[in-house]
PDB file of C-alpha atoms and ligand atoms in Angstrom:
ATOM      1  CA  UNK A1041      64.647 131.833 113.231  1.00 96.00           C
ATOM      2  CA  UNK A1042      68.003 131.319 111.752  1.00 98.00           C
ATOM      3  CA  UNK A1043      67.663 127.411 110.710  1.00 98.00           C
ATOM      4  CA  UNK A1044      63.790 127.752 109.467  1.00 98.00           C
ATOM      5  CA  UNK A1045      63.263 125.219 106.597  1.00 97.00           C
ATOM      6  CA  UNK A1046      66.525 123.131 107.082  1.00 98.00           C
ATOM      7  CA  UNK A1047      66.492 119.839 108.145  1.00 98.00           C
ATOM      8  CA  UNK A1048      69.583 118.531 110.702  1.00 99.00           C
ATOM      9  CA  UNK A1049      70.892 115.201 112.075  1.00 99.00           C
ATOM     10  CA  UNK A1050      72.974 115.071 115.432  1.00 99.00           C
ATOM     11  CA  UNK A1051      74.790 111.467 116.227  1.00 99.00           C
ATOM     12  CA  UNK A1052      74.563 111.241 120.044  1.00 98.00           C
ATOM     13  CA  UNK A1053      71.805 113.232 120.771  1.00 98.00           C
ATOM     14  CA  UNK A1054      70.144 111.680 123.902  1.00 98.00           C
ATOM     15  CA  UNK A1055      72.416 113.289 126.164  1.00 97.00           C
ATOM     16  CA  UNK A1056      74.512 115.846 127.111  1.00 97.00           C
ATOM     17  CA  UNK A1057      76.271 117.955 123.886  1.00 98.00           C
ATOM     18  CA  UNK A1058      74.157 116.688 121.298  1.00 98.00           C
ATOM     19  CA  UNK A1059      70.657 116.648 123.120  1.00 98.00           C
ATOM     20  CA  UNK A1060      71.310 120.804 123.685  1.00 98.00           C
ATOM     21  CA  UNK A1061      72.263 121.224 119.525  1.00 99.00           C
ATOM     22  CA  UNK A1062      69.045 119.017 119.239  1.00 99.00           C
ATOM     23  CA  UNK A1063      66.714 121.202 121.316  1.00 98.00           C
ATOM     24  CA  UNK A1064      68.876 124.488 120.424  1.00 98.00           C
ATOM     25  CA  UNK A1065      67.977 123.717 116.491  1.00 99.00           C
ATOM     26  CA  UNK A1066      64.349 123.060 116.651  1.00 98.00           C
ATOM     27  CA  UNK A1067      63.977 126.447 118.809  1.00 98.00           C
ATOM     28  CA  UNK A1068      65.456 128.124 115.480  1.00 98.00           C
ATOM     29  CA  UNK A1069      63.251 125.844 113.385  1.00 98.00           C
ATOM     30  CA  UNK A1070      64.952 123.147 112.391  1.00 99.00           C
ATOM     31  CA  UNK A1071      63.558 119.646 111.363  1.00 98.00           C
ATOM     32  CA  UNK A1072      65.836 117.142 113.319  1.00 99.00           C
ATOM     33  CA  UNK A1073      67.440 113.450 113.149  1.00 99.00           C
ATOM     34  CA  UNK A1074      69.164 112.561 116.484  1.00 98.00           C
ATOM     35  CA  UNK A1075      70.777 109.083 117.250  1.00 98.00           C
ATOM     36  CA  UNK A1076      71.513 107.369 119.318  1.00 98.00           C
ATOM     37  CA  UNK A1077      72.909 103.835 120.419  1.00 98.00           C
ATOM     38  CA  UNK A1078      69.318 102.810 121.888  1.00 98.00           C
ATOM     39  CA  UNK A1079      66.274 104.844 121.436  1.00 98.00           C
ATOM     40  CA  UNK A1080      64.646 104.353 125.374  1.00 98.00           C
ATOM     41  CA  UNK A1081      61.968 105.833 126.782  1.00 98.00           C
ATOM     42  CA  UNK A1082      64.096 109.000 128.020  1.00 98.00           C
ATOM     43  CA  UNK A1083      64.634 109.091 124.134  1.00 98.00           C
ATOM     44  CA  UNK A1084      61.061 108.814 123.395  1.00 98.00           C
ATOM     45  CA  UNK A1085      60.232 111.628 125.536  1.00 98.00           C
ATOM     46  CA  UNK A1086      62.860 114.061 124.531  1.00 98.00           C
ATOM     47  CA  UNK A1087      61.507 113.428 121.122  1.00 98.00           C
ATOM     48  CA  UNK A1088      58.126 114.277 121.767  1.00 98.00           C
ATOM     49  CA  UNK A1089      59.704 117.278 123.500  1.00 98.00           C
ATOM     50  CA  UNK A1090      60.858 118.289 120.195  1.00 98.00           C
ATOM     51  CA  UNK A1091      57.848 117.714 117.860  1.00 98.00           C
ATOM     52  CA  UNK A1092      56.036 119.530 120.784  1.00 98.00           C
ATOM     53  CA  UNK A1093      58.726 122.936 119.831  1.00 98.00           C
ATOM     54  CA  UNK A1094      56.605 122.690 116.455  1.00 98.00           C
ATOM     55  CA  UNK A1095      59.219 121.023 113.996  1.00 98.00           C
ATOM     56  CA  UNK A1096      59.624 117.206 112.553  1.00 98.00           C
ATOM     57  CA  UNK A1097      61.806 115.494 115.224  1.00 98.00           C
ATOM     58  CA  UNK A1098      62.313 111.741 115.067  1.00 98.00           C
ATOM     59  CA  UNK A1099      64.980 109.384 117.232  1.00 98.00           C
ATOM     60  CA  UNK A1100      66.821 106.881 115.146  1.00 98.00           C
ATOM     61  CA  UNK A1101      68.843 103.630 116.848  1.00 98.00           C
ATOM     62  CA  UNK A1102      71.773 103.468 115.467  1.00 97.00           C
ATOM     63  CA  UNK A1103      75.506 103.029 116.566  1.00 98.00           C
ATOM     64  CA  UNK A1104      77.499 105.948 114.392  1.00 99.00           C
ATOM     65  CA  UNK A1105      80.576 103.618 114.767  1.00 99.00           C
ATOM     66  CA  UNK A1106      79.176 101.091 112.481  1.00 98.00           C
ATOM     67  CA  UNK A1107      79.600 101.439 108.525  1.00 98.00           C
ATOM     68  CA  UNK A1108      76.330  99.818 107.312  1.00 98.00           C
ATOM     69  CA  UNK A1109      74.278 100.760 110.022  1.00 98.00           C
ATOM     70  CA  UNK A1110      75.033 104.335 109.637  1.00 98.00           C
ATOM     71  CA  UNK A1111      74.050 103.906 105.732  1.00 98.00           C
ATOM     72  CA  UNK A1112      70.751 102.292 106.632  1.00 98.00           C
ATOM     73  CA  UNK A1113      70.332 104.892 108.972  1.00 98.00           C
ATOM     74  CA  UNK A1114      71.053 107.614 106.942  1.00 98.00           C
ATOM     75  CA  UNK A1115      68.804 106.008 104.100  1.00 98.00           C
ATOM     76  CA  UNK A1116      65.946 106.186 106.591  1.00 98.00           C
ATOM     77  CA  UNK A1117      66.289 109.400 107.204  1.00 98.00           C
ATOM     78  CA  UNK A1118      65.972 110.693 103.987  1.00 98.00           C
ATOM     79  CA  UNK A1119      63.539 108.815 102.731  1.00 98.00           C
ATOM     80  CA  UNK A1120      61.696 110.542 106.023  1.00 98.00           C
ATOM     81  CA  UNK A1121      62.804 114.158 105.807  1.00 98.00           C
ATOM     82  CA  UNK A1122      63.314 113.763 102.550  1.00 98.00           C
ATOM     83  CA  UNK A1123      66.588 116.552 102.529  1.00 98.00           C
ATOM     84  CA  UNK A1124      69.503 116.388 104.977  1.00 98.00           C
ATOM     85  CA  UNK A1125      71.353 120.089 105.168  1.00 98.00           C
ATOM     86  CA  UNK A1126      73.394 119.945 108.877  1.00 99.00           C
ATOM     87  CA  UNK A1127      74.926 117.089 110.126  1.00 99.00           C
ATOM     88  CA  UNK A1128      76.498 117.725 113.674  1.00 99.00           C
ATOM     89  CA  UNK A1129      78.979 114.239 114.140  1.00 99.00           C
ATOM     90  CA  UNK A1130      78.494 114.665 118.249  1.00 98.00           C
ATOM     91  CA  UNK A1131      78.778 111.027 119.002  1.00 98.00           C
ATOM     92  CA  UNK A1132      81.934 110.593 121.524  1.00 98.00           C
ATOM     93  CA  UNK A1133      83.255 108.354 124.014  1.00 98.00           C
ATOM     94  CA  UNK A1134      86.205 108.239 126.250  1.00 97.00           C
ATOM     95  CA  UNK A1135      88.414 105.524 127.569  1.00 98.00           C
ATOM     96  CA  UNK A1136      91.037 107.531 129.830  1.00 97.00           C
ATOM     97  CA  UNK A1137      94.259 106.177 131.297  1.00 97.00           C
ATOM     98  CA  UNK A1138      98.008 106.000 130.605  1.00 98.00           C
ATOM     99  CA  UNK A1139      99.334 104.583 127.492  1.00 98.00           C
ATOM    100  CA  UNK A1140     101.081 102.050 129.827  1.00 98.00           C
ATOM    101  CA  UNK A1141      98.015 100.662 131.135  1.00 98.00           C
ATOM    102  CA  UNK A1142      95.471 101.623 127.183  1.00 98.00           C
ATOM    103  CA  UNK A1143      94.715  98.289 125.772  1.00 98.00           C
ATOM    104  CA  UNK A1144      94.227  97.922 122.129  1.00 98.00           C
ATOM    105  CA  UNK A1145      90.328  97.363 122.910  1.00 98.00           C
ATOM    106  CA  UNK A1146      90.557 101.017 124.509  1.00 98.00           C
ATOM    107  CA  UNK A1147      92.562 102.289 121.840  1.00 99.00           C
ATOM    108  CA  UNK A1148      90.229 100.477 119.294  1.00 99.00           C
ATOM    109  CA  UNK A1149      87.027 101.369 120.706  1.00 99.00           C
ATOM    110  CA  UNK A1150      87.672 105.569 121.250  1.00 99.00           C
ATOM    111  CA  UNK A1151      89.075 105.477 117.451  1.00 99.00           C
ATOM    112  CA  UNK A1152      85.866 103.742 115.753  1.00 99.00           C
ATOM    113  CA  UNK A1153      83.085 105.612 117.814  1.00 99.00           C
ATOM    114  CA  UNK A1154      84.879 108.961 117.824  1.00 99.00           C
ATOM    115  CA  UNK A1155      87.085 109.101 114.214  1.00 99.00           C
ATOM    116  CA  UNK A1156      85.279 106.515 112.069  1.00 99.00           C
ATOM    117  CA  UNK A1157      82.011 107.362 112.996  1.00 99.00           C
ATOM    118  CA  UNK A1158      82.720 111.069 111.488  1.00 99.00           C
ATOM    119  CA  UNK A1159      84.111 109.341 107.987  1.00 99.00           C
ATOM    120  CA  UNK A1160      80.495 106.940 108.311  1.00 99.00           C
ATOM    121  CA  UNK A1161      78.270 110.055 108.827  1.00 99.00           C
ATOM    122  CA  UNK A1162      79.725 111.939 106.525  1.00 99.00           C
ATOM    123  CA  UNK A1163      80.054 109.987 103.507  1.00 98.00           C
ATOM    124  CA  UNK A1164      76.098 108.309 104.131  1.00 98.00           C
ATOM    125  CA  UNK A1165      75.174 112.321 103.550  1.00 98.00           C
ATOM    126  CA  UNK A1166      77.281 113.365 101.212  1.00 98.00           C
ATOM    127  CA  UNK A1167      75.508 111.734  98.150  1.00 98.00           C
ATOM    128  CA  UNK A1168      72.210 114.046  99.589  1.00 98.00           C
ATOM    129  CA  UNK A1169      74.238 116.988  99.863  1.00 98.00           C
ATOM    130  CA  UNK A1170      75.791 117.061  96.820  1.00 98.00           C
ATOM    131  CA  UNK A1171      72.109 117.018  94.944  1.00 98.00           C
ATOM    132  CA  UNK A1172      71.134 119.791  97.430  1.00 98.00           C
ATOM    133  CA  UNK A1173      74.648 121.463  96.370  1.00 98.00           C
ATOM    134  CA  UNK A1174      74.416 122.602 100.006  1.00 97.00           C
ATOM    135  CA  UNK A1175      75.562 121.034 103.640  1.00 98.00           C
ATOM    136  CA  UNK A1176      76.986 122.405 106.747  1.00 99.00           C
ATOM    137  CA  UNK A1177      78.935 119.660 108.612  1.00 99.00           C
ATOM    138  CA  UNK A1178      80.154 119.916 112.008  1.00 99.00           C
ATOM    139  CA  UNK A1179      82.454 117.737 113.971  1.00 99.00           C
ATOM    140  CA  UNK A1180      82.865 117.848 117.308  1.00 99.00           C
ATOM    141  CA  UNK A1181      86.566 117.640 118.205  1.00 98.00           C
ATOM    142  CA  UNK A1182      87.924 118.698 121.627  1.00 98.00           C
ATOM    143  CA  UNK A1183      90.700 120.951 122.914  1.00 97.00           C
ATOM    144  CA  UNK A1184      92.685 117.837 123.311  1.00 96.00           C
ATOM    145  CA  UNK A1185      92.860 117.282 119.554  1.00 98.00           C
ATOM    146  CA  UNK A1186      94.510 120.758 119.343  1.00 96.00           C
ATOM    147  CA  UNK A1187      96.992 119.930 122.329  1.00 95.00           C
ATOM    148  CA  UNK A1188      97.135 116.646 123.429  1.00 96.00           C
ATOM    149  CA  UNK A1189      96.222 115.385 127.141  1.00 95.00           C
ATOM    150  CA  UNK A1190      98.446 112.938 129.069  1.00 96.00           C
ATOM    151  CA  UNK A1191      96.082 109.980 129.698  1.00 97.00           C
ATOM    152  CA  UNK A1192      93.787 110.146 126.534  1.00 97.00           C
ATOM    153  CA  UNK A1193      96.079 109.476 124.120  1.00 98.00           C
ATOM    154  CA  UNK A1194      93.208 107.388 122.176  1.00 98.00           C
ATOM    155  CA  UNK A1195      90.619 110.354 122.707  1.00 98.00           C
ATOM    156  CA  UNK A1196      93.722 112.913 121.774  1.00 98.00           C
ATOM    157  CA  UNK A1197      94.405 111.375 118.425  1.00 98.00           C
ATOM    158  CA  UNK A1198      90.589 110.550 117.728  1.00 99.00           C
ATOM    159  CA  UNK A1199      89.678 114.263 118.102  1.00 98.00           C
ATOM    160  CA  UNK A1200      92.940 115.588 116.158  1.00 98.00           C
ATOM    161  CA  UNK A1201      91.692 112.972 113.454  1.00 99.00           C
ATOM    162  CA  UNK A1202      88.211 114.964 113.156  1.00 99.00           C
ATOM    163  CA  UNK A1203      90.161 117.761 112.754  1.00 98.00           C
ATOM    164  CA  UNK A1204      92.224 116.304 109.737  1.00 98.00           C
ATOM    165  CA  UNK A1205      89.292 114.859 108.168  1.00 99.00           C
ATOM    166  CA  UNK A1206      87.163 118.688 108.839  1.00 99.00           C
ATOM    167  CA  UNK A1207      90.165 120.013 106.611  1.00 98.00           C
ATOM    168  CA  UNK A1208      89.994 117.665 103.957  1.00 99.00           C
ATOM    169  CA  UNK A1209      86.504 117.708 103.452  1.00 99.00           C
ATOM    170  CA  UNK A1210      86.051 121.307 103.741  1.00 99.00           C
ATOM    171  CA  UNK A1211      88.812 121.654 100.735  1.00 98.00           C
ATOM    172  CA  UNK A1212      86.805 118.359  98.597  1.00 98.00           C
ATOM    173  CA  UNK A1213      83.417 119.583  98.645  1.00 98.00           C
ATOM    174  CA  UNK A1214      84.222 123.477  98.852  1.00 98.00           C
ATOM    175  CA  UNK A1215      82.797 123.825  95.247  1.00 98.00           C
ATOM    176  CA  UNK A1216      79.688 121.892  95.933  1.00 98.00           C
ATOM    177  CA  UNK A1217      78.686 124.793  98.287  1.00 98.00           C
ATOM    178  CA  UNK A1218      79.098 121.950 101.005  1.00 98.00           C
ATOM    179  CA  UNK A1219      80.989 123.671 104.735  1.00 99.00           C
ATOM    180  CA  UNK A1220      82.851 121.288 106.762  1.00 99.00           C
ATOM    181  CA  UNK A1221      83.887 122.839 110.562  1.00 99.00           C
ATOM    182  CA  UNK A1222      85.154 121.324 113.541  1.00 98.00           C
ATOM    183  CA  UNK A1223      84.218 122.528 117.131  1.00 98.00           C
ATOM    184  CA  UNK A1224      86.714 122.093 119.970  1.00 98.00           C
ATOM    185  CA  UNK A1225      85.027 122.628 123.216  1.00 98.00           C
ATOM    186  CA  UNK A1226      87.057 122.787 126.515  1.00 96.00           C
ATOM    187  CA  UNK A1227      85.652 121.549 129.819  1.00 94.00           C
ATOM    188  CA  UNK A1228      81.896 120.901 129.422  1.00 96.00           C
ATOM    189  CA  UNK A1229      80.015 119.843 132.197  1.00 94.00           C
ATOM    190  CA  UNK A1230      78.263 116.955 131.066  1.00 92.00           C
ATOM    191  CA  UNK A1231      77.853 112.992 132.095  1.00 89.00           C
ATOM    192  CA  UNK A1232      81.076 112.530 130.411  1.00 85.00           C
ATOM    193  CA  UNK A1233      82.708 115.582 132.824  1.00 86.00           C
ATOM    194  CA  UNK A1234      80.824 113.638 135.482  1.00 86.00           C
ATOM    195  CA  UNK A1235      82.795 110.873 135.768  1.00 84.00           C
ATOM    196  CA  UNK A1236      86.264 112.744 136.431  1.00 85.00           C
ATOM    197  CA  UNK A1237      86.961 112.972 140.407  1.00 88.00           C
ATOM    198  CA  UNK A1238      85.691 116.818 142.127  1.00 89.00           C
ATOM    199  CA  UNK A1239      89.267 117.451 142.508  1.00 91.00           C
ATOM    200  CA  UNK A1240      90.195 117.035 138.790  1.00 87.00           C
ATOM    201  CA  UNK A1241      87.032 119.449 137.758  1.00 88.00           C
ATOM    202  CA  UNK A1242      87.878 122.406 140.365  1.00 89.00           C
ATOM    203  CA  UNK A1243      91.854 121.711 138.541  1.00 88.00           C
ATOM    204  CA  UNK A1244      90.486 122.037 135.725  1.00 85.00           C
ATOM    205  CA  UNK A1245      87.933 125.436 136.336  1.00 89.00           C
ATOM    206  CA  UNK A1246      90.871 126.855 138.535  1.00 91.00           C
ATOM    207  CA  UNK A1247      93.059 126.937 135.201  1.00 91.00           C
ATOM    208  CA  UNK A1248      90.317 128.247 133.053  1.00 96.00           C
ATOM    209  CA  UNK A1249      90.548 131.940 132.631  1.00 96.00           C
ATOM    210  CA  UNK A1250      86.519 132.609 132.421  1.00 96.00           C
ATOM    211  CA  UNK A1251      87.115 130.576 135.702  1.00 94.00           C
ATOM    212  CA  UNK A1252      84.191 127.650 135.081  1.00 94.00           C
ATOM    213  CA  UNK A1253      83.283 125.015 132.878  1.00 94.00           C
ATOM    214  CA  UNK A1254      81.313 125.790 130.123  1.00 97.00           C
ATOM    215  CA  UNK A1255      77.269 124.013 129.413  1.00 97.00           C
ATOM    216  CA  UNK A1256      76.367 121.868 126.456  1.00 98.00           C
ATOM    217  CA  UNK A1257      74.515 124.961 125.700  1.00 98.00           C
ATOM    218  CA  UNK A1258      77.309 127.444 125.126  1.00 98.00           C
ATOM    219  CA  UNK A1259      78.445 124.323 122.864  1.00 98.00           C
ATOM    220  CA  UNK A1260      75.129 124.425 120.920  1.00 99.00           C
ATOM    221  CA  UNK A1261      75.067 128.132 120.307  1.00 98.00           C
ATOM    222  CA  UNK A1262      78.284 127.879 118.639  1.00 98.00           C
ATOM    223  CA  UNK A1263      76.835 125.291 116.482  1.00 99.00           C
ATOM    224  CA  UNK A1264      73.756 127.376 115.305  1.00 99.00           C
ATOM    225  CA  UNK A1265      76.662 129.894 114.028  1.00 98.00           C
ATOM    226  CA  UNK A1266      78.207 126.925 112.206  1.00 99.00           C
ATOM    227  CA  UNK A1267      74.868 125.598 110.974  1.00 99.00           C
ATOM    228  CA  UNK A1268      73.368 128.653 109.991  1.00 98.00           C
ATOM    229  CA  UNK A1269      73.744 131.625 106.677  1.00 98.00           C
ATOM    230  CA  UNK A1270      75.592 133.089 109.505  1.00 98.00           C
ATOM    231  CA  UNK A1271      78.307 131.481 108.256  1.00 98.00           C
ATOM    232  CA  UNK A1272      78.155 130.910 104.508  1.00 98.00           C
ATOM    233  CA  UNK A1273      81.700 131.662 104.154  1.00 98.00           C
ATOM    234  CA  UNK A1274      83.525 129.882 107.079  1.00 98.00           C
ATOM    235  CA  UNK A1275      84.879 126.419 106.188  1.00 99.00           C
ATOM    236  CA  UNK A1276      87.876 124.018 107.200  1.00 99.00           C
ATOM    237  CA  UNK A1277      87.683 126.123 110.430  1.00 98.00           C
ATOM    238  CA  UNK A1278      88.279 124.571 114.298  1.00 98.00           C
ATOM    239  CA  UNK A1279      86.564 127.103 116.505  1.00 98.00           C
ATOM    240  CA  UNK A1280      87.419 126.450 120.355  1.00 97.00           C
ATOM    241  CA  UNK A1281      84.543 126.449 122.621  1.00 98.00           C
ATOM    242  CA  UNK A1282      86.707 126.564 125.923  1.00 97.00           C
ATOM    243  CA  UNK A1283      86.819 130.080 128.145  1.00 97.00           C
ATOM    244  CA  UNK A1284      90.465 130.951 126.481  1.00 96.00           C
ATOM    245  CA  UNK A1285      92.060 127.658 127.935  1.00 91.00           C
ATOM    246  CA  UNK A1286      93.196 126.628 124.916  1.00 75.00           C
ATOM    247  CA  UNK A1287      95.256 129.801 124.219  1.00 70.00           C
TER     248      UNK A1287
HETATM  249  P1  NAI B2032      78.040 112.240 126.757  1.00 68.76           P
HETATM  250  O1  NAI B2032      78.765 111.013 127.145  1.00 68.76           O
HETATM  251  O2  NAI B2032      77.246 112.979 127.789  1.00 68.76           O
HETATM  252  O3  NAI B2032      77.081 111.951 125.505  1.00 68.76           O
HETATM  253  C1  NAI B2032      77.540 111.244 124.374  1.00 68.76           C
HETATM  254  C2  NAI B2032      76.360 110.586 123.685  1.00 68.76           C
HETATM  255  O4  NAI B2032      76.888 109.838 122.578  1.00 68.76           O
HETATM  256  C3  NAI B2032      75.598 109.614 124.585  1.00 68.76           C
HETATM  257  O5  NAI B2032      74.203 109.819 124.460  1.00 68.76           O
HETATM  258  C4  NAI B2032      76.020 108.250 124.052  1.00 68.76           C
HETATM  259  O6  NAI B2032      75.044 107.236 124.213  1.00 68.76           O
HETATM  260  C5  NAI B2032      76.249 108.577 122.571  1.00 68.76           C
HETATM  261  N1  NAI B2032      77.095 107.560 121.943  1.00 68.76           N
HETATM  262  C6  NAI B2032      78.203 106.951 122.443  1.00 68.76           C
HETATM  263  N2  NAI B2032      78.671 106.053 121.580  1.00 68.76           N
HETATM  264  C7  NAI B2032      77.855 106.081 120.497  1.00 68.76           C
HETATM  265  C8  NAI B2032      77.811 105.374 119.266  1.00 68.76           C
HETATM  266  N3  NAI B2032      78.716 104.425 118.972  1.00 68.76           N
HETATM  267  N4  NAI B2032      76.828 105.666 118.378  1.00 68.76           N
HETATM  268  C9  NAI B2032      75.904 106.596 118.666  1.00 68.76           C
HETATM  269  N5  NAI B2032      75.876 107.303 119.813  1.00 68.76           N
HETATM  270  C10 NAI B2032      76.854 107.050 120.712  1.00 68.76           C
HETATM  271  O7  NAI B2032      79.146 113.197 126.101  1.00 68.76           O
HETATM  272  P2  NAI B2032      79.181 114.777 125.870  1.00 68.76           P
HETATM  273  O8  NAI B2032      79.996 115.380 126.946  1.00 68.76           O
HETATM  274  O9  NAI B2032      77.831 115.298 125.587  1.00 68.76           O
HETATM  275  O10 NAI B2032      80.082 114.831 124.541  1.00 68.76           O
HETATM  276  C11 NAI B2032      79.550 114.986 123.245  1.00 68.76           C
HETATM  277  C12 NAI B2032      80.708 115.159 122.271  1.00 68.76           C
HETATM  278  O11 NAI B2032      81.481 116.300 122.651  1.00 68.76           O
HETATM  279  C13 NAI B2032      81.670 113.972 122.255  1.00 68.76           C
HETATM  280  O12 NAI B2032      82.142 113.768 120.937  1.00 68.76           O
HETATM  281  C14 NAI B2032      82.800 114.445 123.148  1.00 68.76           C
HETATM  282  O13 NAI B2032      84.003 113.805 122.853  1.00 68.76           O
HETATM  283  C15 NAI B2032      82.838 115.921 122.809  1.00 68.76           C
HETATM  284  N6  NAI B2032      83.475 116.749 123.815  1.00 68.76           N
HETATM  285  C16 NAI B2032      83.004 116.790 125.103  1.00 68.76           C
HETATM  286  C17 NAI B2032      83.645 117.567 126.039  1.00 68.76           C
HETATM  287  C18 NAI B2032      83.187 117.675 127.448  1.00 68.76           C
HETATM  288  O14 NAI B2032      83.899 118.322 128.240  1.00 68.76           O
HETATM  289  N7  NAI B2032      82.048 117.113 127.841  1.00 68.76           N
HETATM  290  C19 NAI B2032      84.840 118.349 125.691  1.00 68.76           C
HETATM  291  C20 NAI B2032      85.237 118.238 124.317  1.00 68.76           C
HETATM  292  C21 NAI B2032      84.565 117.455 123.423  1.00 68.76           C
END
């Protein structure tokens, strides 16, 4: 088991992305933290699904775009798993259109959940990880961060701020043993996919050269590299998740 003994929190974890890292991490042993914005009883289940792969799993209420709330969140978590050593920043939202018809609510809205929620996370952990002098972080940016997308200009910038911030970090707590990566996946099919019209997905698989969109679970095996001694010496990396299409 590559993550035996380690103890993770994923932001966003009922669904989708972060619920596969979730269940993909406590297959290779890891205690885990997920989030969410409401812990329901699809929550409650999935984290009983967890504790029932034979690790510490608890679901935490909490919205990641929120300063305090992520430190009182964080807080509890430590006092509960008392060590935090992978933090996957999953939590993500989009508000799509043209920048003639974006709002500054839209605008507003993509930037705190998607951008600020990484800088929240992040800095609520870093005190623990710099005791530990040891952390993996992970942020999940998007293809669109790397190239832009007309009609998420909000979600465009958001994700090519994660990939600023990865950078940074990576470089400011190098010597602290602490990694800082970004992931970039391409099309994922997921409830956020879902909500795209049938003729924008087959576009979008019909210019992918492995010719499909990719799972949450192809997303979550990337992360166990990330999250893992697999990786001791990759930092300040982006690694694209996307069948070539952003080549
Ligand atoms: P999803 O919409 O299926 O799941 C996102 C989860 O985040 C939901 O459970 C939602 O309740 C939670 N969430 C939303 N706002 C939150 C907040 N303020 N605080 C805490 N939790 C919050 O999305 P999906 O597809 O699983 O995406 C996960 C991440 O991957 C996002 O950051 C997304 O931008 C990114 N991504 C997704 C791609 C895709 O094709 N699905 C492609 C590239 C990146």
């Amino acid at each position: 088991m590559l993550l035996k003994g380690k103890t993770a929190i994923v932001t966003g974890a009922a669904r989708g992305i972060g619920k596969a890292i979730a269940i993909k991490f406590a297959q290779q042993g890891a205690n885990v933290a997920i989030t969410d914005l409401a812990i329901d009883d699809n929550v409650l289940a999935f984290e009983a699904e967890l504790n029932g792969i034979g690790i510490k799993a608890k679901a935490f209420a909490s919205n990641a775009a929120n300063y305090e709330e992520t430190q009182t969140v964080v807080d509890e978590i430590v006092k509960e798993f008392g060590q935090v050593d992978i933090l996957v920043n999953n939590a993500g939202i989009t508000k799509d259109t043209l920048l003639m018809r974006m709002t500054e609510e839209m605008w507003d809205a993509v930037i705190a959940v998607n951008l600020k929620s990484v800088f929240n996370f992040t800095k609520a952990v870093q005190r623990t990880m710099l005791k530990q002098r040891n952390g993996s972080i992970i942020n999940m940016s998007s293809v669109v961060g790397v190239s832009g997308n007309a009609g998420q200009a909000n979600y465009s910038a958001s994700k090519a701020g994660i990939i600023g911030f990865t950078k940074s970090i990576a470089k400011e707590l190098g010597s602290r043993n602490i990694r800082c990566n970004a992931i970039a996946p391409g099309f994922i099919i997921t409830e956020m996919t879902a909500k795209l019209s049938e003729e924008v997905r087959n576009d979008w698989a019909e210019k992918i050269p492995l010719k499909r969109g990719g799972t949450p679970e192809e997303v979550a095996d990337a992360c166990i590299f990330l999250a893992s001694d697999l990786s001791t010496y990759v930092s300040g990396q982006v690694l694209n998740v996307c069948g070539a299409m952003n080549t």
